[in-house]
CSV table of C-alpha atoms in Angstrom, one decimal:
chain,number,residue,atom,x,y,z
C,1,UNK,CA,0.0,0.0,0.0
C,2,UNK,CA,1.6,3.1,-0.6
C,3,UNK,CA,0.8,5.5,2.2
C,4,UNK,CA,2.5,8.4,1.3
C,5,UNK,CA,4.4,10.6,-1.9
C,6,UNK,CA,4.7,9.4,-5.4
C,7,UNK,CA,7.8,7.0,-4.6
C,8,UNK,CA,11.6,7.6,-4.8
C,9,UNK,CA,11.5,11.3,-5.4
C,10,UNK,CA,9.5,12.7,-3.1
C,11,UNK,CA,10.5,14.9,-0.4
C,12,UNK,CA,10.6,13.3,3.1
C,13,UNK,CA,10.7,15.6,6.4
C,14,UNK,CA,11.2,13.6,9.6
C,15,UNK,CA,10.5,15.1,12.8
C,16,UNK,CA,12.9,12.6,16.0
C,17,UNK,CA,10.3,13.5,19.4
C,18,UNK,CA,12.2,13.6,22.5
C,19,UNK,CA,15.6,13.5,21.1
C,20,UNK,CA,18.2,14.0,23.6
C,21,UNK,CA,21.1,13.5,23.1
C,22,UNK,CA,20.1,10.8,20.5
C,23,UNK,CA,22.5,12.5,17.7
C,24,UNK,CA,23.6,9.9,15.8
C,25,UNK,CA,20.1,9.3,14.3
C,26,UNK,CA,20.1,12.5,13.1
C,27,UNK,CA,23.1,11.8,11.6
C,28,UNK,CA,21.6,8.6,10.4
C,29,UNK,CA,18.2,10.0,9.0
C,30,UNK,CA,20.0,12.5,7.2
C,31,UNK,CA,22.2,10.2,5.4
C,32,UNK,CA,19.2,7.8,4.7
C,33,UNK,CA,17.4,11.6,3.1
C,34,UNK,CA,20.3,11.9,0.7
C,35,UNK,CA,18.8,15.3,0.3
C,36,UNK,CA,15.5,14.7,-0.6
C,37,UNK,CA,14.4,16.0,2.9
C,38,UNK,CA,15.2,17.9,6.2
C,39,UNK,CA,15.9,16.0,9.5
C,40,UNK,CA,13.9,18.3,12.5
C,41,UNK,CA,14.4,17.3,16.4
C,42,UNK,CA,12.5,18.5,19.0
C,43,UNK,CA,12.5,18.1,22.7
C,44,UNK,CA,11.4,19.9,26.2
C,45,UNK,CA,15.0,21.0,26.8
C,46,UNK,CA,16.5,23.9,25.2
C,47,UNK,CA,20.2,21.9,26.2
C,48,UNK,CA,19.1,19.0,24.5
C,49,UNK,CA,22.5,18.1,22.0
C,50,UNK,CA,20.6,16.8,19.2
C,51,UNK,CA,18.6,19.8,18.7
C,52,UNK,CA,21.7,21.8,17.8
C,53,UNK,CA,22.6,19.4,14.9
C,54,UNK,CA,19.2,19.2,13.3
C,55,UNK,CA,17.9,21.1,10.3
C,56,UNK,CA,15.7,23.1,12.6
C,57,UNK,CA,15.0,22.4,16.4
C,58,UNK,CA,11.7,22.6,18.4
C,59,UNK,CA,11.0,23.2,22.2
C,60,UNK,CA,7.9,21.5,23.2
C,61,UNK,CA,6.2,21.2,26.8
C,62,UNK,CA,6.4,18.0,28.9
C,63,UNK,CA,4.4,15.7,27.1
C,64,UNK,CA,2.1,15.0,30.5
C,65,UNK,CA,0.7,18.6,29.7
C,66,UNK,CA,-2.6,19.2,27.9
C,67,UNK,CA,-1.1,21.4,25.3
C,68,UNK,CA,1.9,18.8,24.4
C,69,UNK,CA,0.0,17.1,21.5
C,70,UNK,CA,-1.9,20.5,19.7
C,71,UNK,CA,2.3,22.3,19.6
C,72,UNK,CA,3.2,18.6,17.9
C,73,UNK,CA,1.1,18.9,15.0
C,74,UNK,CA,1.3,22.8,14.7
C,75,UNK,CA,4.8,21.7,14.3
C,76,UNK,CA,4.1,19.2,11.7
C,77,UNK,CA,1.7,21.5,10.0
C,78,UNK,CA,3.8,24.3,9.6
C,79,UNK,CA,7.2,22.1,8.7
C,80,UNK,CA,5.7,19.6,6.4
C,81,UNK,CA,6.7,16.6,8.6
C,82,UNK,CA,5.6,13.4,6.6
C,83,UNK,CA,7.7,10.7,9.3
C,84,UNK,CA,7.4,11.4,12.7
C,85,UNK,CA,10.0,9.0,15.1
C,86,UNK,CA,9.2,9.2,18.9
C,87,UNK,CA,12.0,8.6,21.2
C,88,UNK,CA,10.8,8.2,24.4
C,89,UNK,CA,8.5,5.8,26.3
C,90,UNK,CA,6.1,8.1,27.9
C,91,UNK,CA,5.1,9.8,24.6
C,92,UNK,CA,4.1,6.6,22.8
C,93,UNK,CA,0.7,6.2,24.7
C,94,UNK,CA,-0.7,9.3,23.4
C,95,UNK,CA,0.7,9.0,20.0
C,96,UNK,CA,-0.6,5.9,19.4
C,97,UNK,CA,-3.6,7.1,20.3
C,98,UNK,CA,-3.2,9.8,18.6
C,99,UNK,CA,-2.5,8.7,15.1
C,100,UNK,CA,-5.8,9.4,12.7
C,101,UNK,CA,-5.0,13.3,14.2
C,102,UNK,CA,-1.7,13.2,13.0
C,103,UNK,CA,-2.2,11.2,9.3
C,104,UNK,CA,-4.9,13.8,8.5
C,105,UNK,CA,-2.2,16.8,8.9
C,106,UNK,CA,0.0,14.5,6.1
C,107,UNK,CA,2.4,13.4,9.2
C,108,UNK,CA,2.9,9.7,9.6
C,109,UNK,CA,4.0,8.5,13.1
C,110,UNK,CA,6.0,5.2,13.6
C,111,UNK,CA,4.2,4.3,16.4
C,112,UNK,CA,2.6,1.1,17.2
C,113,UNK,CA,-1.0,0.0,18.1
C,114,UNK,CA,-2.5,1.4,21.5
C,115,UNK,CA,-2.4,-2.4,22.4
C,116,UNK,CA,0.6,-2.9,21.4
C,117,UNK,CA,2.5,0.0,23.3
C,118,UNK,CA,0.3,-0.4,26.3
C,119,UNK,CA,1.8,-4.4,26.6
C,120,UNK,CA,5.7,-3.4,26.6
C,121,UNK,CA,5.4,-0.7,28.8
C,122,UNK,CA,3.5,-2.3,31.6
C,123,UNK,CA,6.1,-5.2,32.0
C,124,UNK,CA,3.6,-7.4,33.9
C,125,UNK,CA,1.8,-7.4,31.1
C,126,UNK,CA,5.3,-7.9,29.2
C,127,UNK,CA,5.8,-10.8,31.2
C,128,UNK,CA,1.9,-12.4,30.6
C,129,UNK,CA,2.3,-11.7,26.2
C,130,UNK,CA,6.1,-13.4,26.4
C,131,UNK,CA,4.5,-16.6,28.7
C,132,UNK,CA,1.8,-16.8,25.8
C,133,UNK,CA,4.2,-16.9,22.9
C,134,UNK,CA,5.7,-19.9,25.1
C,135,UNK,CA,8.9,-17.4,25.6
C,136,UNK,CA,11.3,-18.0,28.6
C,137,UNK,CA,10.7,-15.3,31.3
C,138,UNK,CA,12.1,-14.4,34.5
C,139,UNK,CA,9.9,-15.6,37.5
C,140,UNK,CA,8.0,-12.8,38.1
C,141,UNK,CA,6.0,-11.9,41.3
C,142,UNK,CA,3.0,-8.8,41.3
C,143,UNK,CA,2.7,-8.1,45.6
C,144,UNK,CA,5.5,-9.1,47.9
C,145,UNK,CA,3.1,-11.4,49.3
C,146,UNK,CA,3.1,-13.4,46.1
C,147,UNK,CA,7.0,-13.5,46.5
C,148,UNK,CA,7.1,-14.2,50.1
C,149,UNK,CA,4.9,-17.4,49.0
C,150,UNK,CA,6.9,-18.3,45.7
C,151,UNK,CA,10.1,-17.9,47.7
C,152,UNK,CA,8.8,-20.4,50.1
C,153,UNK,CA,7.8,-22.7,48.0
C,154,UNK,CA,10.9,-22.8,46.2
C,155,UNK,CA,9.5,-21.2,43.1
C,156,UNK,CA,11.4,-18.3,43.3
C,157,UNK,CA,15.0,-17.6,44.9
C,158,UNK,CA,17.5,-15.0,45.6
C,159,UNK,CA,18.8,-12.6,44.0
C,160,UNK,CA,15.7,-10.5,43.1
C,161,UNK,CA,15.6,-7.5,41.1
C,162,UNK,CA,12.7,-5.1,42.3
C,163,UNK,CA,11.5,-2.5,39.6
C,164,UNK,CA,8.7,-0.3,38.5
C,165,UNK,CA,5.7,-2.0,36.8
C,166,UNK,CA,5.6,0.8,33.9
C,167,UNK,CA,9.3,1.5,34.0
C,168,UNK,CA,11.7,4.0,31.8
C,169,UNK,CA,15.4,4.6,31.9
C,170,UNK,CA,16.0,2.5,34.4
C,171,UNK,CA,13.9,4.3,37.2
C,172,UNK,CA,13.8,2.7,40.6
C,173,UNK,CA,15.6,-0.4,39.9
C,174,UNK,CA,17.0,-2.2,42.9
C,175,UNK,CA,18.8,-5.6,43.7
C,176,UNK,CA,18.0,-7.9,46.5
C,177,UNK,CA,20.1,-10.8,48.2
C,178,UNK,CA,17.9,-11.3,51.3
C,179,UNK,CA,14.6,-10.7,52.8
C,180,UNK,CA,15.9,-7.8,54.7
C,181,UNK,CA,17.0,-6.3,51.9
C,182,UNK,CA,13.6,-7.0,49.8
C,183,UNK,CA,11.1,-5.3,52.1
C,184,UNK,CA,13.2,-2.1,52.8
C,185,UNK,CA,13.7,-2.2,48.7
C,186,UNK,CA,10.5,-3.2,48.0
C,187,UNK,CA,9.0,0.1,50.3
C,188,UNK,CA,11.7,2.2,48.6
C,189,UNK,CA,10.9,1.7,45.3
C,190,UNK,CA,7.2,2.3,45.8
C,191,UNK,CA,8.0,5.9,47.9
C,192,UNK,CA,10.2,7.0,45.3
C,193,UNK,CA,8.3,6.4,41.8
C,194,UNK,CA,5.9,8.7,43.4
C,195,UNK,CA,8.4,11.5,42.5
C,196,UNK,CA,9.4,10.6,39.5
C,197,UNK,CA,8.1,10.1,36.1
C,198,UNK,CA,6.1,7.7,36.1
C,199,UNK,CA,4.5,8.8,39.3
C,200,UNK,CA,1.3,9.4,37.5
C,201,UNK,CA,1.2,6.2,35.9
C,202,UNK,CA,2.3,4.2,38.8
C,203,UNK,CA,-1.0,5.5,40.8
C,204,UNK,CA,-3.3,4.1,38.2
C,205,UNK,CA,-2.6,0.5,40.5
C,206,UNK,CA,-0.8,1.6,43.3
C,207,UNK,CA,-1.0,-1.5,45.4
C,208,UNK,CA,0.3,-3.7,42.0
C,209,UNK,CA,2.6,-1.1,40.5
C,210,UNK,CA,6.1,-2.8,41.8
C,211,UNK,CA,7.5,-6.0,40.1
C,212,UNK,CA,9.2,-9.1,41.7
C,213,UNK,CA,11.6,-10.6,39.7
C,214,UNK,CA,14.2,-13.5,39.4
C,215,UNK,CA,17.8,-12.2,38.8
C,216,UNK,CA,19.5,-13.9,36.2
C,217,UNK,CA,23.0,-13.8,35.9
C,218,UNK,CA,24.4,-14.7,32.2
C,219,UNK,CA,25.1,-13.1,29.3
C,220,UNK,CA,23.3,-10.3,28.0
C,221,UNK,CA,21.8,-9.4,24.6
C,222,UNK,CA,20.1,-6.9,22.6
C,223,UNK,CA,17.6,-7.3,19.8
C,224,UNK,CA,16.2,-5.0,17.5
C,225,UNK,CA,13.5,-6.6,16.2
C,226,UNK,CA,12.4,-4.8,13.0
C,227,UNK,CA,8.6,-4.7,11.1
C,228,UNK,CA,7.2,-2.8,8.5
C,229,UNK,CA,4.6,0.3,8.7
C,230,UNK,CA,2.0,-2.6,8.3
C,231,UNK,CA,3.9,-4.4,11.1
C,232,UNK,CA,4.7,-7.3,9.2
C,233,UNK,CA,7.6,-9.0,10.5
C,234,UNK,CA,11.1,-7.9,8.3
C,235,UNK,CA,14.2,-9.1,10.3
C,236,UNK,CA,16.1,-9.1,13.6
C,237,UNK,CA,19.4,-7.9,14.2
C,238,UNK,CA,21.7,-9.3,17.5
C,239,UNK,CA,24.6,-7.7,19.6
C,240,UNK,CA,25.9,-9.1,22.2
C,241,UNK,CA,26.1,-6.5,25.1
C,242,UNK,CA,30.0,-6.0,26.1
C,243,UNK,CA,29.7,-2.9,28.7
C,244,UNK,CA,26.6,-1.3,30.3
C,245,UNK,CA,26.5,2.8,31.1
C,246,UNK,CA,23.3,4.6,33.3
C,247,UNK,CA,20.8,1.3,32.2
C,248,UNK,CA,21.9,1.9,28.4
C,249,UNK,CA,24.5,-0.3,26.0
C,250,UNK,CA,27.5,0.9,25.9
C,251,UNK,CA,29.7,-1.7,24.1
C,252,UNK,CA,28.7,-4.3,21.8
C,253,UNK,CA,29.5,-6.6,19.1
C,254,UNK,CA,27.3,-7.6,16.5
C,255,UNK,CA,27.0,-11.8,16.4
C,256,UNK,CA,25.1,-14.0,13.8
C,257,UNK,CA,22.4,-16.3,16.4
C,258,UNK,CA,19.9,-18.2,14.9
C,259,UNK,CA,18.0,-18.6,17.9
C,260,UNK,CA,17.6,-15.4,19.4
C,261,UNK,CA,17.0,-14.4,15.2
C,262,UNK,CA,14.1,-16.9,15.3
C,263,UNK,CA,13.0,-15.4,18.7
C,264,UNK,CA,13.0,-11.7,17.3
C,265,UNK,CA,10.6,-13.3,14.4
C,266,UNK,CA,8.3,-14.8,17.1
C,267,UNK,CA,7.6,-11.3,18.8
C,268,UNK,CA,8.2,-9.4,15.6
C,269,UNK,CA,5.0,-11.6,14.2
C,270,UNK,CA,3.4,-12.0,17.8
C,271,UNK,CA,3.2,-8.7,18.4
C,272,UNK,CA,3.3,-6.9,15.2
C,273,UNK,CA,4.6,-3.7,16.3
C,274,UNK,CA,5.7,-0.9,13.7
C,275,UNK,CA,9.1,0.2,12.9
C,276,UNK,CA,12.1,-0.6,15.6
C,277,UNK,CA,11.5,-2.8,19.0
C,278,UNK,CA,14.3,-2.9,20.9
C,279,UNK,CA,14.3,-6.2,23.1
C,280,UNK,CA,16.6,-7.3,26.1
C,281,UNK,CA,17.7,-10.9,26.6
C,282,UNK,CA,19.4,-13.0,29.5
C,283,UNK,CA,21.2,-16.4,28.3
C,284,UNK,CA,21.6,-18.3,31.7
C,285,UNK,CA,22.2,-21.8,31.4
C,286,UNK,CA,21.7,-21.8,27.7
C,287,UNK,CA,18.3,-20.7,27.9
C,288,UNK,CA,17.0,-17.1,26.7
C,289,UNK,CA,15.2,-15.4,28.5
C,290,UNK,CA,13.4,-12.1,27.6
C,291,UNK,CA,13.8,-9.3,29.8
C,292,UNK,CA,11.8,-6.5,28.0
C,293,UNK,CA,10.7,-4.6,25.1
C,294,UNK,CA,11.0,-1.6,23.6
C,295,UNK,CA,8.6,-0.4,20.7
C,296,UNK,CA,11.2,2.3,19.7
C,297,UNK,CA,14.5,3.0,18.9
C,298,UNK,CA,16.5,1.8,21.7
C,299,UNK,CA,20.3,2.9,22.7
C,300,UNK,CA,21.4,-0.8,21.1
C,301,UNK,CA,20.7,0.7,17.6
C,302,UNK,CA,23.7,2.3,16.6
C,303,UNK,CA,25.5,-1.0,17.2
C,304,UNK,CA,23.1,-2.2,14.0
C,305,UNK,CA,23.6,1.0,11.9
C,306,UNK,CA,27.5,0.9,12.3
C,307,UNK,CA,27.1,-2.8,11.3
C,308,UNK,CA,25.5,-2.3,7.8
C,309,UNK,CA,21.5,-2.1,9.0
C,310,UNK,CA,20.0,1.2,7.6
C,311,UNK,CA,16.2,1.3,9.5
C,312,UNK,CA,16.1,5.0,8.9
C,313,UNK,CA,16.1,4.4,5.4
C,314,UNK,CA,14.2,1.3,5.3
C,315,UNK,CA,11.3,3.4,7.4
C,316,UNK,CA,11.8,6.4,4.2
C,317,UNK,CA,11.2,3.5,1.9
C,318,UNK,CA,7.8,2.3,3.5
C,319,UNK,CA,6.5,5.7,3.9
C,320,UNK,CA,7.1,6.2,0.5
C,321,UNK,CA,5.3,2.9,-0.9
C,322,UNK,CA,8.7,1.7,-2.0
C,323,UNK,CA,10.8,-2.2,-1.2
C,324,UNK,CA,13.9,-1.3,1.2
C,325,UNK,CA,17.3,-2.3,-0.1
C,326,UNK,CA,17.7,-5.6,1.6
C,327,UNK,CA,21.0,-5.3,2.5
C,328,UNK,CA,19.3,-2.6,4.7
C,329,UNK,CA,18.0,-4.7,6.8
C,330,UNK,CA,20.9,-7.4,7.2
C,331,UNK,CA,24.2,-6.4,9.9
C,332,UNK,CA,27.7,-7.7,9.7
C,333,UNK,CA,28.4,-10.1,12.5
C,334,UNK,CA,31.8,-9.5,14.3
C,335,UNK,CA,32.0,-5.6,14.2
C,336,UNK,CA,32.7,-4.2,17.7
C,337,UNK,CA,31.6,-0.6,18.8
C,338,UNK,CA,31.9,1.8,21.3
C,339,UNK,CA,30.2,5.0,22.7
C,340,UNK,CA,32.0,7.9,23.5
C,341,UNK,CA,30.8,11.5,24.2
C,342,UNK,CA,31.6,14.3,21.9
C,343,UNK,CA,31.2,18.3,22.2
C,344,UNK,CA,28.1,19.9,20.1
C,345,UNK,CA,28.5,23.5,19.4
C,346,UNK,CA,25.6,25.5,21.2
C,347,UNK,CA,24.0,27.7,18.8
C,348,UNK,CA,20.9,30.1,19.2
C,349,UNK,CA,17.8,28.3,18.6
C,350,UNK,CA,15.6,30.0,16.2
């Protein structure tokens, strides 16, 4: 179906929501463009990095705020945005919902189903879709009474990890080793989330909005598990996580696994998410387990891009009715890569 643009040579702006310090996929959409569009950012930080590298930068208000969504698609209106790419977790919900508004202002967001992003960002009900693929999971407990009882019985054992049931960047994750430990957590985490946020969120079940989890120690992967704009399946791409910074990858090589491929195409089809879904995975004891997902681009993509995969140009290409060049969405096992901070020159904003 062609959704947008009369194919290779139409113009393409692309609007990156929430874009930090997320340069590199400027970089990366621009490349993809080849000129035949302009790369905007736009985030609720004037000192956001990436907005000084982008063709023209936007400051928009906390996306919690009533006002968030009507600056969004003045924004679009005004610049001619045809691909909008969210960046961060708390934005998707309304997006997705939010998605005949933006197609009839010509702006196509790669955002997933409201079903779809409401399952990977409440990870219980992460953990109940992976149990009915037949996935490995983590043991996971919903009240500390239910671990108290599953650690009795044996089901369950130390070390635990606690963590927020609708969780982002990490927030309020803490490891256990004992049940001192797991009830002073345990209180902790559910004080705290109430000042961060996902405060908001978290009161929507207060009594069930902290998850009980095994800890498994092994080695650790990432997945970026890649579907169309029709969210049909279209491949997966595996790193191997080397070094770990602030909850993000930090170090990876790229390997070639036929089993964790095969698992990608088993959510990828499962869940039929759009665009990018960035997936953790825990091999313990030859097993894989799946840790979480991600229907965005997570901080494991560049270790694809720098590898041979091109999903910035493979999402141009859909949005533009056209096939993506397959070797687009294939990566180079072996290749190695590292983050490393670099200075961005702070211009005015217009």
């Amino acid at each position: 179906m062609r959704l947008f643009g009369e194919g290779c040579g139409s113009q393409v702006n692309v609007l990156l929501t929430c874009a930090g310090r997320r340069n590199y996929l400027i970089s990366f959409f621009r490349e993809a463009l080849n000129g035949r569009g302009l790369v905007f950012a736009m985030d609720v930080s004037p000192y956001a990095p990436a907005l000084y590298e982008a063709d023209k930068a936007f400051i928009a208000p906390p996306v919690n705020q009533l006002g968030y969504l009507e600056v969004l698609l003045r924004i679009c209106i005004e610049n001619q945005v045809r691909l909008l790419i969210p960046l961060n977790d708390l934005e998707l919900p309304l997006l997705a919902r939010s998605r005949e508004r933006l197609l009839e202002v010509g702006t196509l967001p790669v955002v997933s189903r409201p079903s779809v992003i409401d399952t990977c960002f409440d990870k219980w009900a992460t953990y109940q879709f992976l149990r009915d693929c037949n996935l490995p999971v983590p043991y996971t407990c919903l009240s500390l009474e239910d671990a108290a009882k599953a650690l009795s019985s044996g089901s369950l054992a130390f070390p635990l990890v606690i963590k927020p049931r609708w969780g982002t960047a990490s927030i309020g994750i803490e490891y256990v080793d004992n049940y001192e430990e797991l009830n002073l957590a345990y209180s902790l985490v559910r004080r705290r989330l109430a000042r961060t946020i996902i405060g908001e969120i978290s009161q929507t079940d207060p009594e069930r909005s902290v998850l009980i989890q095994q800890r498994l120690q092994g080695c650790e992967y990432g997945l970026d598990v890649v579907n169309d704009l029709e969210g049909r399946y279209a491949a997966t791409f595996v790193k191997r996580k080397l070094l770990m910074r602030a909850g993000e990858t930090d170090r990876a090589v790229t390997i070639q696994d036929d089993r964790l491929v095969e698992l990608g195409k088993t959510i990828g089809e499962r869940l039929g998410h759009v665009g990018n879904l960035d997936c953790d995975i825990i091999v313990e004891n030859d097993v894989a387990y799946v840790l979480e997902m991600n229907p965005r681009f997570g901080g494991g993509y560049p270790f694809s891009h720098v590898a041979g995969a091109n999903i910035p140009a493979a999402l141009i290409a859909w949005a533009n009715g056209e096939q993506p060049d397959p070797d687009w969405l294939r990566i180079n096992p072996g290749v190695e890569a590292s983050k490393c901070d670099r200075l961005v020159l702070a211009k005015a904003l217009d």
